[in-house]
CSV table of C-alpha atoms in Angstrom, one decimal:
chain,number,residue,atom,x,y,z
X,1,UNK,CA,110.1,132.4,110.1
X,2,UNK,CA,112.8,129.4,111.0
X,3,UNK,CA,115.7,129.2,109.2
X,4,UNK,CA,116.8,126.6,106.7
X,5,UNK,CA,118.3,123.9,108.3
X,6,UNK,CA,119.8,120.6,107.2
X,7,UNK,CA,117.4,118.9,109.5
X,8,UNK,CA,114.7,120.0,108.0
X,9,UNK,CA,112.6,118.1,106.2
X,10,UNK,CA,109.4,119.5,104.1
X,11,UNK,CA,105.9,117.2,103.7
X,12,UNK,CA,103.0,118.0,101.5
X,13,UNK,CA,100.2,115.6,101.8
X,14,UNK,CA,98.7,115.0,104.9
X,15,UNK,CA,96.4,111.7,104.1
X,16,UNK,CA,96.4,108.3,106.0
X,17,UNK,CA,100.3,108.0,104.8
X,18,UNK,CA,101.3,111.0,104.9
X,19,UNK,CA,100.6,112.5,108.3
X,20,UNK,CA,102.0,109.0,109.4
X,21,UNK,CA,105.4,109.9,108.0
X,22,UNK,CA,105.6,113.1,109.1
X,23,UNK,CA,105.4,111.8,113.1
X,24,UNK,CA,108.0,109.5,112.2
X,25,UNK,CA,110.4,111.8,111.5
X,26,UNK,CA,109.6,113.5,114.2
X,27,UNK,CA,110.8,110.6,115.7
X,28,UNK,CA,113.9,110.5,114.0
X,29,UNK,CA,115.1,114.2,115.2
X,30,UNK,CA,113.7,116.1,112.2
X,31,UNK,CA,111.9,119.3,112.2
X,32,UNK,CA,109.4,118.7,110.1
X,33,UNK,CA,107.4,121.1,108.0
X,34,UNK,CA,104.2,120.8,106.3
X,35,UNK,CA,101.3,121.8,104.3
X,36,UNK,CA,98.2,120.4,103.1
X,37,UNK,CA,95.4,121.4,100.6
X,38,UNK,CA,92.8,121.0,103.4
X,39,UNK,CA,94.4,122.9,106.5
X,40,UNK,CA,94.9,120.3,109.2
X,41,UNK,CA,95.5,121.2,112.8
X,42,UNK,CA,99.3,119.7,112.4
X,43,UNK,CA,102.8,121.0,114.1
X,44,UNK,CA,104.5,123.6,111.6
X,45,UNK,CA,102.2,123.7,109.4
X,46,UNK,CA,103.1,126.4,107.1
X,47,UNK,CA,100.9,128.5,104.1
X,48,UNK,CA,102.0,127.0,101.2
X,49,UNK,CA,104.6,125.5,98.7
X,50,UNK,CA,106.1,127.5,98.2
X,51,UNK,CA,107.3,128.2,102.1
X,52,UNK,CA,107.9,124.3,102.5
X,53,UNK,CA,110.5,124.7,99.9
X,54,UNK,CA,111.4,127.7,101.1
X,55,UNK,CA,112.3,126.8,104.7
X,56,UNK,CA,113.5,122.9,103.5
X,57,UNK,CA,116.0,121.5,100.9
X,58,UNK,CA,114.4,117.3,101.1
X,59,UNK,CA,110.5,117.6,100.5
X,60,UNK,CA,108.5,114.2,100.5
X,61,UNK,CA,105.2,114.8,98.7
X,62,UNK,CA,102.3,112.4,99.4
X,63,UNK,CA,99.6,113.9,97.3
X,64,UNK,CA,96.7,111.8,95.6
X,65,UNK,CA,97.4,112.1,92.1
X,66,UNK,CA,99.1,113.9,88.9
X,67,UNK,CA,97.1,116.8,88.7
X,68,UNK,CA,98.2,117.6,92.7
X,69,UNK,CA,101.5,116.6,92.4
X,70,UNK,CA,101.4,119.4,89.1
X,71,UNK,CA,99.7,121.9,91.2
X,72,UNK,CA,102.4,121.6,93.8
X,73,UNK,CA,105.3,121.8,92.0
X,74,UNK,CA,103.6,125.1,89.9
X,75,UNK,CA,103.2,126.2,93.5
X,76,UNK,CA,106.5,126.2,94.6
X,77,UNK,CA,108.1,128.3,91.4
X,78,UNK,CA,110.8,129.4,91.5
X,79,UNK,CA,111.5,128.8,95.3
X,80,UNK,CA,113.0,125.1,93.9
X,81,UNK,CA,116.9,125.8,93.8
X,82,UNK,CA,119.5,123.3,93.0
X,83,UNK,CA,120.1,122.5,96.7
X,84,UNK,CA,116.3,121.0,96.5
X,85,UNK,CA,115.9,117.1,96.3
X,86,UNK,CA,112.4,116.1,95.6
X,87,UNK,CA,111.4,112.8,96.3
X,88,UNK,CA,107.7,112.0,94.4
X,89,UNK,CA,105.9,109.4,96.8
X,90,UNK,CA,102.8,109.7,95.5
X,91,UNK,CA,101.4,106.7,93.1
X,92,UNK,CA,101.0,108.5,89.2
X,93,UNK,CA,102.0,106.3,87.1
X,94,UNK,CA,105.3,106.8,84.6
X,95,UNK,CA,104.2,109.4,82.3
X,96,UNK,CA,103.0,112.1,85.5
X,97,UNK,CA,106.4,111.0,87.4
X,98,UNK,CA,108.5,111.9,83.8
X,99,UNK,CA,107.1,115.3,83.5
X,100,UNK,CA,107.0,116.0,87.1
X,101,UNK,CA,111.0,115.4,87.0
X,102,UNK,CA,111.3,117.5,83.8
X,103,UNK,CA,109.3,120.3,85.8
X,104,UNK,CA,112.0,119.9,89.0
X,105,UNK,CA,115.1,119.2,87.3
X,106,UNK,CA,114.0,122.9,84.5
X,107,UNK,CA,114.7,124.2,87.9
X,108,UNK,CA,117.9,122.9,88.8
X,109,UNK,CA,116.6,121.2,91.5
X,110,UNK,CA,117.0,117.4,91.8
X,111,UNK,CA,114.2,114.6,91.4
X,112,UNK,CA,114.3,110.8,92.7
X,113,UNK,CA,110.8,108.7,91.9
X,114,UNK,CA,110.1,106.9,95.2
X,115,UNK,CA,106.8,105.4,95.5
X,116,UNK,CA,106.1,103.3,98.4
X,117,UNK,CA,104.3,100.3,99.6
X,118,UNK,CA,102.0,99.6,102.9
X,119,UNK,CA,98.9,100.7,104.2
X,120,UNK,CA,98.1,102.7,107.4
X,121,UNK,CA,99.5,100.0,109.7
X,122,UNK,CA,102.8,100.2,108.1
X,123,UNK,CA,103.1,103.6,108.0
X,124,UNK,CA,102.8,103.6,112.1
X,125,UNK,CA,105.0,101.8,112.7
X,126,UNK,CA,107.7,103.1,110.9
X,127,UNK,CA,107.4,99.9,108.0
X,128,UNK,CA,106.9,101.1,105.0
X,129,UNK,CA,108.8,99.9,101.8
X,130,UNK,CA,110.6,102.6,98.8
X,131,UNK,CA,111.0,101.5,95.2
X,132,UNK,CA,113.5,103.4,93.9
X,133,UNK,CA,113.9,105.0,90.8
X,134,UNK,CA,116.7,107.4,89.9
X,135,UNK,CA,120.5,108.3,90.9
X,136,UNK,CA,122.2,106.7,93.4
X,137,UNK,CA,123.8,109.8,94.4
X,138,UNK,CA,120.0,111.4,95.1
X,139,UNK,CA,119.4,108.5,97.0
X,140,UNK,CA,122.4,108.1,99.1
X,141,UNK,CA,121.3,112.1,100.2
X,142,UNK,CA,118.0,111.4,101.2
X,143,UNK,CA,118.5,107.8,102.8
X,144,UNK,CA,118.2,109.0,105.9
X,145,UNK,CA,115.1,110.8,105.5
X,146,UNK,CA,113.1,107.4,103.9
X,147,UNK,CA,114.8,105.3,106.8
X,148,UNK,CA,112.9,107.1,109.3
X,149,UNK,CA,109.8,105.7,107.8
X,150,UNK,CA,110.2,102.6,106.4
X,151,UNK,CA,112.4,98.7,106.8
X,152,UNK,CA,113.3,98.7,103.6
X,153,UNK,CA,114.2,100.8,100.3
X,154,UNK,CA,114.5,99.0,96.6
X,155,UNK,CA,116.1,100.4,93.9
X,156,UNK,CA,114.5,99.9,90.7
X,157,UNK,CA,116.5,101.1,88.1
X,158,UNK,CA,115.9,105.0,86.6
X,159,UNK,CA,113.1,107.4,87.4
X,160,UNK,CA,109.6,106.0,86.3
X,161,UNK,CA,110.7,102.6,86.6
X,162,UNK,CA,109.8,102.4,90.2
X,163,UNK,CA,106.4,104.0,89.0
X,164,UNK,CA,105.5,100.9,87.1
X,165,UNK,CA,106.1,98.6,90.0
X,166,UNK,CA,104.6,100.3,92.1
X,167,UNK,CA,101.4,99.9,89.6
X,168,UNK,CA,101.9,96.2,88.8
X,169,UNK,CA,101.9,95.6,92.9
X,170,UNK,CA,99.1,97.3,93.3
X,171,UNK,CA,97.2,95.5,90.1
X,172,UNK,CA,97.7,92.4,91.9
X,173,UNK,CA,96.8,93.5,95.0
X,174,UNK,CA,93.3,94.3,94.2
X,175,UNK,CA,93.2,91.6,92.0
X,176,UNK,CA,93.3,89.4,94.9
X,177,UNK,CA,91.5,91.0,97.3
X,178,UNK,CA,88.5,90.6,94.8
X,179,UNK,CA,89.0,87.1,94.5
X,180,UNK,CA,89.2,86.8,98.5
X,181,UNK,CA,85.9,88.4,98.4
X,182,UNK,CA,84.4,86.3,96.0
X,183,UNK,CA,86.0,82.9,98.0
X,184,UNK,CA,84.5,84.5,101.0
X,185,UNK,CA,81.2,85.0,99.4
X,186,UNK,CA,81.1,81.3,98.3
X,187,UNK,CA,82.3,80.0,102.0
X,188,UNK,CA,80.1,81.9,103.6
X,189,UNK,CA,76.3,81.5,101.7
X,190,UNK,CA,77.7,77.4,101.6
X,191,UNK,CA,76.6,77.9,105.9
X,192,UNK,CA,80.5,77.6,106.5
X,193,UNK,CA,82.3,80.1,109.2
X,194,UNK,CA,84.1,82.3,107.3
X,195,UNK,CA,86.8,81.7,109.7
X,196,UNK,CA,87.2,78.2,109.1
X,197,UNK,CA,88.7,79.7,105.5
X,198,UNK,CA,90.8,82.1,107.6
X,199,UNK,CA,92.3,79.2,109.4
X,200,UNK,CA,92.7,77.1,105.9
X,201,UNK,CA,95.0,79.9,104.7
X,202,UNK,CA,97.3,80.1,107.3
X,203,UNK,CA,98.7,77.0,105.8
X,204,UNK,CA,98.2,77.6,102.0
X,205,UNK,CA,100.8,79.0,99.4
X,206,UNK,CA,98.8,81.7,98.5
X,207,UNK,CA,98.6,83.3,102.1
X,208,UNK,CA,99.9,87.1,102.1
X,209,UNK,CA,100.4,90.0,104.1
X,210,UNK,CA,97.5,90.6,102.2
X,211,UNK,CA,95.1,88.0,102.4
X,212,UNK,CA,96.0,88.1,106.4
X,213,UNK,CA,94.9,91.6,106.7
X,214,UNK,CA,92.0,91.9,104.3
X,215,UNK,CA,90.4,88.5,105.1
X,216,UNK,CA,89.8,89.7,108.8
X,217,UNK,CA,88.6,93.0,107.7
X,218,UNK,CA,85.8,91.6,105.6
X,219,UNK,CA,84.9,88.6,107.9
X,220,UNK,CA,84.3,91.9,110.9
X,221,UNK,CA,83.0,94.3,107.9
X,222,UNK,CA,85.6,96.7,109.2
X,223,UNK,CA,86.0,98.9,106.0
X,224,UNK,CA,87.7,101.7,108.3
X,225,UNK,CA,90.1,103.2,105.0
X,226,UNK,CA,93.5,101.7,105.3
X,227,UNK,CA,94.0,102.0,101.6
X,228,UNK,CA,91.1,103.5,100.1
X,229,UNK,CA,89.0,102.5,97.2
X,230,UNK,CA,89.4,105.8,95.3
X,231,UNK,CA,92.6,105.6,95.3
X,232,UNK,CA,93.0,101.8,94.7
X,233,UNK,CA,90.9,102.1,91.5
X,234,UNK,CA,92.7,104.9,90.4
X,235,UNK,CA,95.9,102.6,90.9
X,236,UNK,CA,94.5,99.9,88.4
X,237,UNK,CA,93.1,102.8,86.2
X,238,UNK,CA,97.1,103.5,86.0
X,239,UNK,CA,97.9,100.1,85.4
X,240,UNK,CA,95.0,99.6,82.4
X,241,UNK,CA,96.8,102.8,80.4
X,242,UNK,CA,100.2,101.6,80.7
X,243,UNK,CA,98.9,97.9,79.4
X,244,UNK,CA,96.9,99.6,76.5
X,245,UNK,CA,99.9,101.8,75.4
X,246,UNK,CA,101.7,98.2,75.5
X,247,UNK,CA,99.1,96.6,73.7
X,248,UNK,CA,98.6,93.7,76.8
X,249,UNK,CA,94.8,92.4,77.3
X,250,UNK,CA,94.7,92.6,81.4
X,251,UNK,CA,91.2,90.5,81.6
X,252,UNK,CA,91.4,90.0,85.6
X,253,UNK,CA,92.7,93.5,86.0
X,254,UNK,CA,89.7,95.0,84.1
X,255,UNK,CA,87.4,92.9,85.3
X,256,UNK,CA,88.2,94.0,88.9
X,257,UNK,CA,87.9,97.7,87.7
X,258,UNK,CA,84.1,97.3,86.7
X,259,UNK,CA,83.3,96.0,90.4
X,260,UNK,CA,85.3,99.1,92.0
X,261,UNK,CA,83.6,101.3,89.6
X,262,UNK,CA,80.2,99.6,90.5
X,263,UNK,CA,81.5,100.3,94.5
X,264,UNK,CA,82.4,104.0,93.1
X,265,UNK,CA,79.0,104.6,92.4
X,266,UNK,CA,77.5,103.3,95.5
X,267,UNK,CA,79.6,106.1,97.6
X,268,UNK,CA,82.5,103.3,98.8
X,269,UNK,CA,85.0,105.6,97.6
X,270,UNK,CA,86.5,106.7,101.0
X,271,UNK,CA,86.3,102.8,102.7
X,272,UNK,CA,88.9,100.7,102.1
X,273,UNK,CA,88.8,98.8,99.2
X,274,UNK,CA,88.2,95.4,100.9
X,275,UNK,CA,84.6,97.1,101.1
X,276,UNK,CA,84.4,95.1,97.9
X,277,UNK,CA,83.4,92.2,99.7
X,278,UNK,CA,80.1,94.3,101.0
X,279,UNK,CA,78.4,93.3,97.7
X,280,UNK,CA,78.3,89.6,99.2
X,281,UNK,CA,77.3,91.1,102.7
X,282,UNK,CA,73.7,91.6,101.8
X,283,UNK,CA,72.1,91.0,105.0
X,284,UNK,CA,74.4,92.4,106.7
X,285,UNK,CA,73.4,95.6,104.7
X,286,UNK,CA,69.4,95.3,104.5
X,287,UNK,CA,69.8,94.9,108.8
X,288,UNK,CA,72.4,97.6,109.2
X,289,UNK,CA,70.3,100.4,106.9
X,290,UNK,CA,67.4,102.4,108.4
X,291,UNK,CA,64.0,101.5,107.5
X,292,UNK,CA,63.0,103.6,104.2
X,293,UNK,CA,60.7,106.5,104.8
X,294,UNK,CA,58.1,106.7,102.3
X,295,UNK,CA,58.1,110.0,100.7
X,296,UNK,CA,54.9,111.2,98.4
X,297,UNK,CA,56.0,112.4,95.5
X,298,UNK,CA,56.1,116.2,94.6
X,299,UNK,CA,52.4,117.3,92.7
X,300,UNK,CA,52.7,117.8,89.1
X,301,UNK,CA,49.8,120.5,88.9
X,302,UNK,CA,49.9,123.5,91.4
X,303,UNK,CA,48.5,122.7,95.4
X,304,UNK,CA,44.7,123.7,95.7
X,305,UNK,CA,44.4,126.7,98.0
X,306,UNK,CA,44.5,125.9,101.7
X,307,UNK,CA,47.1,122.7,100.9
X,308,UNK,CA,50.3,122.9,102.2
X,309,UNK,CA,53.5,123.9,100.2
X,310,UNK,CA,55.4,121.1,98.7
X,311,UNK,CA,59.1,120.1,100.8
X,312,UNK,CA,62.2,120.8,99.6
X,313,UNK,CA,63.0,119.1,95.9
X,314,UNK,CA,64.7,116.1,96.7
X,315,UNK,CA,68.5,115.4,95.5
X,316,UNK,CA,69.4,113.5,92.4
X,317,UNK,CA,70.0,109.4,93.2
X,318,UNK,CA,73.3,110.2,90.8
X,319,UNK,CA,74.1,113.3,93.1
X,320,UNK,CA,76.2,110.9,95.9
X,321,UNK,CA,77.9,108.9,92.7
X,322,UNK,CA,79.7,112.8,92.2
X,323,UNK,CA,80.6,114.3,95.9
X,324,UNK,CA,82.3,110.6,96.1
X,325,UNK,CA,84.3,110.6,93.7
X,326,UNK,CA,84.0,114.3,91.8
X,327,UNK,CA,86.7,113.9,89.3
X,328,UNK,CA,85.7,110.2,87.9
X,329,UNK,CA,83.9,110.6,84.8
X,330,UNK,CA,82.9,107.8,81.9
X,331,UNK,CA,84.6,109.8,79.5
X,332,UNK,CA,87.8,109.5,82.1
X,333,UNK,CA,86.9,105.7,82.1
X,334,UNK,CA,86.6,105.1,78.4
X,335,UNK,CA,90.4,106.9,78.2
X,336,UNK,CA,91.8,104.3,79.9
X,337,UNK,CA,90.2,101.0,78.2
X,338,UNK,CA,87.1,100.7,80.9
X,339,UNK,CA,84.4,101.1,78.4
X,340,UNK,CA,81.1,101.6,80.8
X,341,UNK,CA,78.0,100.0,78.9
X,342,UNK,CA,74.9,102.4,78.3
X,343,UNK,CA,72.7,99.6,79.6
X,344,UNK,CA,73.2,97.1,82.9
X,345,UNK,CA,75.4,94.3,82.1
X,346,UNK,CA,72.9,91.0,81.9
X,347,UNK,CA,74.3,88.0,82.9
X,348,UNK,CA,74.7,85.5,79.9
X,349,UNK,CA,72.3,83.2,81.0
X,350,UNK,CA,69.7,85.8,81.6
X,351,UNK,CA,70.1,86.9,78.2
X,352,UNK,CA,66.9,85.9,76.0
X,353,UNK,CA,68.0,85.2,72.1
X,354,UNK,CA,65.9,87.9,69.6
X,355,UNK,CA,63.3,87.0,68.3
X,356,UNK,CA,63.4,85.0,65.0
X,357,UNK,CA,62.4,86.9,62.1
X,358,UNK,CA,59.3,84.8,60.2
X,359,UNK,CA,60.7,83.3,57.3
X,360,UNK,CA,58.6,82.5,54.0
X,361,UNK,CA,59.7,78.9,52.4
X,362,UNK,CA,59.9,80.1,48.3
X,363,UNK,CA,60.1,76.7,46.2
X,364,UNK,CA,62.0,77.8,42.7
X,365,UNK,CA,60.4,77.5,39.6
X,366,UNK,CA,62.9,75.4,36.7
X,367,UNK,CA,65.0,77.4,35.1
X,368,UNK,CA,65.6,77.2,31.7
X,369,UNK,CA,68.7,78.5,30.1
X,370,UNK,CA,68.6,79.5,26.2
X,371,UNK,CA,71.8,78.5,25.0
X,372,UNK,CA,70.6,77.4,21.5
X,373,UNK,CA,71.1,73.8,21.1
X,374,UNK,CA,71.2,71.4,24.1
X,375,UNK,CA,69.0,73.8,25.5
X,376,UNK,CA,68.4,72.3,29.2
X,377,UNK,CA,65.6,72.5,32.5
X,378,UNK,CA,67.6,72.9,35.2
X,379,UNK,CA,65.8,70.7,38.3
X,380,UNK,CA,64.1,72.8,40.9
X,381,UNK,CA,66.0,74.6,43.9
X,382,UNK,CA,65.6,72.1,47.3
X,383,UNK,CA,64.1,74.6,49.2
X,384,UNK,CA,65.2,75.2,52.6
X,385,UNK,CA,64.4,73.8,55.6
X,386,UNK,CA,62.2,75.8,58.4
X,387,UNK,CA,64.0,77.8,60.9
X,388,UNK,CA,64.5,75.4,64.2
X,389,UNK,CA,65.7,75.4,67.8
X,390,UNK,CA,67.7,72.1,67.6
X,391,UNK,CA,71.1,72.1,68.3
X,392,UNK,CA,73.8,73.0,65.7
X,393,UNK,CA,75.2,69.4,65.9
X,394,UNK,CA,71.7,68.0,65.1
X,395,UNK,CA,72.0,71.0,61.3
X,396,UNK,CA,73.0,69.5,58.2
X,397,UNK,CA,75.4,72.3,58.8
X,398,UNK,CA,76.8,70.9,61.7
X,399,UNK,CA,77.5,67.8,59.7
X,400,UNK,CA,79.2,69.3,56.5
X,401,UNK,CA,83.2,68.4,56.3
X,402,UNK,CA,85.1,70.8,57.6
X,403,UNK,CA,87.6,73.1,54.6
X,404,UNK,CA,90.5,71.7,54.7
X,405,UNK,CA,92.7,74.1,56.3
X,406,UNK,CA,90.5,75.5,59.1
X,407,UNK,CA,90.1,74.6,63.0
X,408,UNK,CA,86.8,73.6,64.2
X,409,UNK,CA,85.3,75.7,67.2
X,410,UNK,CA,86.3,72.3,69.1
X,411,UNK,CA,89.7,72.5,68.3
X,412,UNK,CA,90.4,75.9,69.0
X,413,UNK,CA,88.8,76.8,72.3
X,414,UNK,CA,86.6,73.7,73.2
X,415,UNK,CA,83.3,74.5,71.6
X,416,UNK,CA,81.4,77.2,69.7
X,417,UNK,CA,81.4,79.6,72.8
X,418,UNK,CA,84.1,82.3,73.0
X,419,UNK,CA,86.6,81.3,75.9
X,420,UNK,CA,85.3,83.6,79.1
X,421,UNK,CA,88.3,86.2,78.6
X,422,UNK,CA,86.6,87.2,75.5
X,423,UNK,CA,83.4,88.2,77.6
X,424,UNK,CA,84.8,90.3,80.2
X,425,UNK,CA,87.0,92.5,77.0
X,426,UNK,CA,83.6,92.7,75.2
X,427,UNK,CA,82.3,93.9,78.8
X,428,UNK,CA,85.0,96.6,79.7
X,429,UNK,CA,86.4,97.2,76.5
X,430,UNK,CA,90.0,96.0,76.7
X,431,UNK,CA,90.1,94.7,73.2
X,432,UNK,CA,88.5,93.3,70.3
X,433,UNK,CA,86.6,90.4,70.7
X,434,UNK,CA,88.0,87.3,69.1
């Protein structure tokens, strides 16, 4: 086996950023070391963990999420020293990035929280950006090493803060690449070139790196993963517990998780998340799709003799939903403040009012109260009026004064009808509804 050298430099994680980074510091003179929980045809790459750490004092890791990043670090045991500085790129969110540097520094072994920002394109060209979370000193170390990959490194403050940027930056990027969908989708079924919206932006305030990339991607319906959707809405799943252990309502935020769950579900999981805008891309879709087979359906009752033998069963329509995306669950979901409805989600102005109950019309008999002299009748009750479609403002009980004290439906939000927020928490169960 090599020997330790100060040059070396370990990498677990060998996804779009990852084996990125690992050629560019290649480029920078390192001898770089890696491993991956898929084995990939990749120079030096070694059997596990535990030899990265073995063979490297700086290890990057790049893997998808907590539970890796856990399964990493339990791989490596005891082979973290003191000498070790471990430098958490991966996107987990404050809580994972805590415990992971409880794990490293148990060991001796030193920790700094470095998530990063830029896509595939970035990463190739050397262009990536650091956050940085944790001691100057651990930074100053490892510099070098982030240098060779990126323009710029931020420091953020202590470890985990740099985790919760990380998250806010990535809430509002798919925040906005689902309203430059839905803009899209508006330009486009009005018969306008959705380049003509392209060109509008170049001179608008809210261009962005961004809108520039994704816009093009969605007007060619190139969904080739530069930042997948999997990993996007686990991102804003992130951002949706930290809010909710905050007590924030994230409306847009949430609402964008429904439609990535929705893409979830119709195996997007591995395209990029502008693929998003494919739900406005209908005809593109219906043209691009083979023509259905007809299939008959399996016999209920056993074949007569001298029919032939049913095929094979078919899969479950649910069965794609789980190999895209095995470890998303509702239960997962619900955790997080996405609460998934047991029924499709009608649009409100599909939605038909119940039916009105019939309602009998009683008229009172007097009542007479025995009170010993003075007795009185009491007149009889009005009874009351039959149940009506009219408008509330056309009720008498539209037209009753208003208790002093209280706000009128007008005065608060504009009318009788919740404002729209209210909706989409009542949808995806950020809140209680007001």
């Amino acid at each position: 086996m090599p020997k330790k050298s100060r040059k070396n430099v370990g990498l677990i994680g060998l996804g779009i950023i990852g084996s990125r980074v690992a050629n560019a510091l290649r480029l920078g003179g390192y001898h770089v070391y890696v491993w991956n929980r898929t084995p990939r045809a990749a120079p030096n790459f070694l059997a596990s963990p535990r030899q990265v750490a073995e063979l490297c004092d700086v290890i990057q890791l790049f893997v998808a999420d907590a539970q890796a990043l856990f399964d990493v670090l339990d791989a490596m045991g005891d082979s973290l020293t003191p000498s070790h500085i471990v430098l958490c790129n991966s996107t987990v969110g404050p809580e994972a990035t805590l415990d992971a540097a409880r794990l490293v520094q148990e060991r001796g072994a030193q920790f700094l929280d470095a998530p990063f920002t830029g896509s595939k394109g970035a990463a190739q060209n050397r262009e990536l950006v650091y956050y940085i979370g944790g001691d100057d000193r651990v930074l100053k170390a490892v510099e070098p090493v982030l240098q060779a990959s990126s323009k710029a490194i931020v420091k953020i403050g202590k470890i985990g803060d740099a985790a919760i940027i990380k998250i806010a930056t990535n809430m509002i990027s798919a925040v906005t690449v689902q309203t430059l969908a839905e803009a899209y989708a508006i330009v486009k079924d009005s018969g306008i070139d959705p380049q003509a919206l392209s060109e509008a932006l170049k001179n608008h305030a809210v261009r962005s790196g961004i809108t520039d990339l994704k816009l093009a991607k969605i007007i060619e319906r190139d969904y080739e993963p530069h930042f997948s959707l999997k990993h996007m809405f686990k991102d804003v799943q992130l951002g949706i517990h930290i809010a909710n252990s905050l007590d924030i309502d994230l409306p847009a935020t949430t609402a964008t998780a429904g439609v990535m769950y929705g893409g979830l579900t119709r195996g997007w999981a591995d395209l990029d998340f502008a693929v998003l805008a494919r739900s406005y891309q209908k005809e593109y879709e219906a043209a691009a799709l083979p023509a259905k087979q007809e299939e008959p359906l399996p016999p209920i009752i056993p074949p007569l003799p001298g029919a032939s033998a049913p095929g094979p069963e078919k899969a479950s329509p649910f069965a794609r939903k789980e190999e895209a995306f095995p470890d998303l669950s509702d239960d997962d979901l619900r955790h997080v403040g996405i609460a998934i409805p047991e029924e499709p989600i009608e649009l409100l102005a599909e939605r038909k009012p119940a039916a009105e109950p019939k309602r009998e019309h009683i008229v009172a008999e007097p009542l007479e109260f025995d009170t010993g002299p003075g007795m009185e009748t009491l007149p009889p009750l009005t009874p009351m009026p039959p149940a009506t479609d009219a408008p509330l403002a056309d009720t008498p009980l539209a037209n009753a004064p208003a208790v002093e004290g209280e706000k009128s439906g007008t005065e608060e939000n504009g009318g009788a009808n919740p404002p729209p927020f209210v909706r989409i928490r009542r949808w995806f169960g950020t809140g209680t509804p007001g």
